[in-house]
Short mmCIF file of C-alpha atoms in Angstrom, two decimals:
data_model
loop_
_atom_site.label_atom_id
_atom_site.label_comp_id
_atom_site.label_asym_id
_atom_site.label_seq_id
_atom_site.Cartn_x
_atom_site.Cartn_y
_atom_site.Cartn_z
CA UNK A 63 46.25 -14.12 82.49
CA UNK A 64 47.50 -16.95 80.29
CA UNK A 65 50.00 -16.11 77.23
CA UNK A 66 47.51 -18.02 74.66
CA UNK A 67 44.60 -15.66 76.00
CA UNK A 68 46.44 -12.89 75.86
CA UNK A 69 47.30 -13.54 72.28
CA UNK A 70 43.54 -14.99 71.65
CA UNK A 71 42.41 -11.46 72.65
CA UNK A 72 44.50 -9.44 70.59
CA UNK A 73 43.96 -11.08 67.70
CA UNK A 74 40.14 -10.68 68.75
CA UNK A 75 41.00 -7.05 69.06
CA UNK A 76 43.06 -7.28 65.83
CA UNK A 77 40.19 -8.52 64.00
CA UNK A 78 37.66 -6.59 65.51
CA UNK A 79 39.67 -3.21 64.15
CA UNK A 80 40.45 -4.75 60.88
CA UNK A 81 36.09 -5.10 60.24
CA UNK A 82 36.02 -1.77 61.48
CA UNK A 83 38.41 0.09 59.26
CA UNK A 84 36.49 -1.84 56.45
CA UNK A 85 32.68 -1.02 57.55
CA UNK A 86 34.02 2.45 57.52
CA UNK A 87 36.16 2.93 54.83
CA UNK A 88 33.37 0.72 52.27
CA UNK A 89 30.57 3.10 54.38
CA UNK A 90 32.74 6.42 53.00
CA UNK A 91 33.38 5.53 49.52
CA UNK A 92 30.15 3.73 49.35
CA UNK A 93 28.14 7.86 50.00
CA UNK A 94 27.62 10.07 47.33
CA UNK A 95 28.69 13.14 46.88
CA UNK A 96 27.35 16.35 45.31
CA UNK A 97 29.56 18.71 43.45
CA UNK A 98 28.64 22.14 42.93
CA UNK A 99 31.50 23.92 40.28
CA UNK A 100 31.93 28.03 40.98
CA UNK A 101 31.54 29.56 37.91
CA UNK A 102 33.92 32.84 39.34
CA UNK A 103 36.57 30.19 39.56
CA UNK A 104 36.01 28.08 36.41
CA UNK A 105 38.32 29.11 33.52
CA UNK A 106 37.67 27.95 29.90
CA UNK A 107 40.20 28.47 27.47
CA UNK A 108 40.26 27.54 23.60
CA UNK A 109 42.47 27.33 21.29
CA UNK A 110 42.04 26.96 17.14
CA UNK A 111 45.46 26.64 15.33
CA UNK A 112 45.30 28.71 11.75
CA UNK A 113 48.31 29.47 9.33
CA UNK A 114 51.43 31.91 10.88
CA UNK A 115 49.05 32.02 14.30
CA UNK A 116 46.57 30.36 16.53
CA UNK A 117 43.48 32.23 17.76
CA UNK A 118 42.80 31.97 22.13
CA UNK A 119 39.55 32.69 22.92
CA UNK A 120 37.53 32.00 26.51
CA UNK A 121 34.37 30.73 27.14
CA UNK A 122 32.16 31.36 30.71
CA UNK A 123 30.75 28.89 32.76
CA UNK A 124 26.99 29.19 33.46
CA UNK A 125 26.80 26.17 35.62
CA UNK A 126 27.54 23.01 36.91
CA UNK A 127 25.97 20.44 39.50
CA UNK A 128 27.07 16.82 39.49
CA UNK A 129 25.95 14.21 41.55
CA UNK A 130 28.75 10.96 42.37
CA UNK A 131 28.35 7.62 43.29
CA UNK A 132 31.55 6.63 44.30
CA UNK A 133 30.92 3.07 44.69
CA UNK A 134 29.86 2.48 41.00
CA UNK A 135 31.23 5.62 38.79
CA UNK A 136 27.89 6.94 38.16
CA UNK A 137 27.59 10.16 37.41
CA UNK A 138 24.21 12.63 36.77
CA UNK A 139 23.99 16.50 36.21
CA UNK A 140 25.48 18.90 33.78
CA UNK A 141 27.77 21.21 33.08
CA UNK A 142 26.55 24.09 31.15
CA UNK A 143 28.55 27.01 29.62
CA UNK A 144 27.14 30.11 28.38
CA UNK A 145 27.84 29.89 24.67
CA UNK A 146 27.49 33.74 23.98
CA UNK A 147 30.49 34.46 26.04
CA UNK A 148 33.05 33.09 23.50
CA UNK A 149 35.46 35.85 23.24
CA UNK A 150 38.97 36.17 21.33
CA UNK A 151 39.04 39.80 21.90
CA UNK A 152 38.53 40.97 18.26
CA UNK A 153 34.56 42.24 17.71
CA UNK A 154 35.14 41.45 14.32
CA UNK A 155 36.19 37.79 14.57
CA UNK A 156 34.02 36.99 17.38
CA UNK A 157 30.79 38.41 15.43
CA UNK A 158 31.23 36.03 12.83
CA UNK A 159 31.80 33.26 15.01
CA UNK A 160 28.78 34.01 17.36
CA UNK A 161 26.65 34.96 14.31
CA UNK A 162 28.11 32.19 11.38
CA UNK A 163 29.56 29.04 13.39
CA UNK A 164 27.92 28.67 17.12
CA UNK A 165 24.62 30.48 16.55
CA UNK A 166 25.02 31.14 19.74
CA UNK A 167 21.60 33.31 19.58
CA UNK A 168 19.73 30.08 19.14
CA UNK A 169 21.76 28.00 20.72
CA UNK A 170 22.72 29.70 23.86
CA UNK A 171 24.26 27.09 25.73
CA UNK A 172 27.45 24.31 25.43
CA UNK A 173 26.16 21.16 27.62
CA UNK A 174 28.39 18.39 28.59
CA UNK A 175 25.70 15.76 30.67
CA UNK A 176 28.63 12.97 32.64
CA UNK A 177 26.98 9.99 32.50
CA UNK A 178 30.28 6.87 34.17
CA UNK A 179 33.29 7.81 36.24
CA UNK A 180 36.40 5.28 35.03
CA UNK A 181 39.05 4.72 37.32
CA UNK A 182 39.69 5.43 40.95
CA UNK A 183 38.54 8.95 43.00
CA UNK A 184 41.15 9.41 46.23
CA UNK A 185 39.39 10.43 49.07
CA UNK A 186 42.02 13.25 49.59
CA UNK A 187 44.80 14.47 46.73
CA UNK A 188 45.39 13.75 43.88
CA UNK A 189 43.62 11.49 40.91
CA UNK A 190 43.74 10.82 37.17
CA UNK A 191 39.88 9.26 36.08
CA UNK A 192 37.95 9.32 32.68
CA UNK A 193 34.56 11.09 32.16
CA UNK A 194 32.27 9.54 29.63
CA UNK A 195 28.76 11.29 28.94
CA UNK A 196 27.57 13.54 25.98
CA UNK A 197 28.74 16.68 25.00
CA UNK A 198 25.68 18.75 23.28
CA UNK A 199 27.13 21.75 20.97
CA UNK A 200 25.09 23.53 18.46
CA UNK A 201 22.14 21.35 19.27
CA UNK A 202 23.81 18.13 18.57
CA UNK A 203 24.78 15.65 21.03
CA UNK A 204 28.01 13.64 20.97
CA UNK A 205 29.47 10.77 23.16
CA UNK A 206 32.58 11.90 24.53
CA UNK A 207 35.52 10.86 26.66
CA UNK A 208 37.39 13.49 28.91
CA UNK A 209 40.57 12.58 30.96
CA UNK A 210 40.47 14.40 34.34
CA UNK A 211 43.11 15.66 36.84
CA UNK A 212 41.15 15.80 39.92
CA UNK A 213 42.74 17.28 43.21
CA UNK A 214 40.49 16.75 46.23
CA UNK A 215 41.08 19.05 49.37
CA UNK A 216 38.71 18.87 52.10
CA UNK A 217 35.67 20.19 50.84
CA UNK A 218 37.07 21.85 47.80
CA UNK A 219 38.01 20.28 44.38
CA UNK A 220 39.87 20.94 41.46
CA UNK A 221 39.74 19.79 38.06
CA UNK A 222 41.55 20.29 34.65
CA UNK A 223 41.08 18.90 31.40
CA UNK A 224 42.39 19.34 27.39
CA UNK A 225 41.03 18.01 24.80
CA UNK A 226 40.00 18.94 21.21
CA UNK A 227 36.12 19.27 19.63
CA UNK A 228 36.58 17.74 15.90
CA UNK A 229 33.83 21.15 15.13
CA UNK A 230 33.81 20.57 11.69
CA UNK A 231 32.99 16.75 11.59
CA UNK A 232 30.37 17.44 14.07
CA UNK A 233 28.58 19.82 11.44
CA UNK A 234 29.39 23.66 12.41
CA UNK A 235 31.13 25.74 9.52
CA UNK A 236 34.61 26.03 9.09
CA UNK A 237 35.73 29.98 8.93
CA UNK A 238 38.76 30.08 7.02
CA UNK A 239 38.88 31.79 3.80
CA UNK A 240 40.63 32.03 0.74
CA UNK A 241 43.43 34.13 2.42
CA UNK A 242 43.52 32.70 6.10
CA UNK A 243 42.89 28.72 6.93
CA UNK A 244 42.58 27.32 10.13
CA UNK A 245 41.88 24.12 11.84
CA UNK A 246 39.00 21.80 11.23
CA UNK A 247 39.34 21.04 15.06
CA UNK A 248 39.65 23.52 18.30
CA UNK A 249 41.23 22.50 21.50
CA UNK A 250 39.65 23.15 24.73
CA UNK A 251 41.76 23.62 28.23
CA UNK A 252 39.33 23.71 31.56
CA UNK A 253 40.20 24.72 35.00
CA UNK A 254 37.39 23.98 37.16
CA UNK A 255 36.97 24.63 41.11
CA UNK A 256 34.05 23.29 42.82
CA UNK A 257 32.62 22.33 46.49
CA UNK A 258 31.92 19.06 47.35
CA UNK A 259 29.58 17.97 49.72
CA UNK A 260 27.38 14.20 50.80
CA UNK A 261 24.49 14.11 49.08
CA UNK A 262 22.61 13.43 51.93
CA UNK A 263 23.31 17.02 53.41
#
């Protein structure tokens, strides 16, 4: 085969390979994903600063299932926390929290409804993204944007986020007393484990 013909043939193969790679890449990235959180392996910690000490406690995840389109960043679904499981290890303090602050018998769920992802979600490994959506607490909706550290490893994903909630500004009662003064914001530290699968399956 003449040298010119060989070069043309190699160029053709290279072009075909590039086109195939682009098609495959686009297909993978455009495929919608279903992310299902594992309540047993998800940890939700809260910290409320007070004079001389900080109150630490936990909540339990009730459920979490979202649908994510990597091509547009659109997200749907919800993440539901069981408000009645709030526990700081002090029965008297927890009773007041549920009865007077959260009113968890009346508002038993805290719900985050994600709407949009900003940033690139890598198919494997680590990603740093932001997730915007509606945070429903004590029967009221609030627009929030949460920073999220995401790690994908095959069909399993882990996600971590830390953020503050201005609970008093959002209409909840501040539990401060004459003796004990606490901050008007509560810090949340969440580490979630989820299973990821194509939406078509």
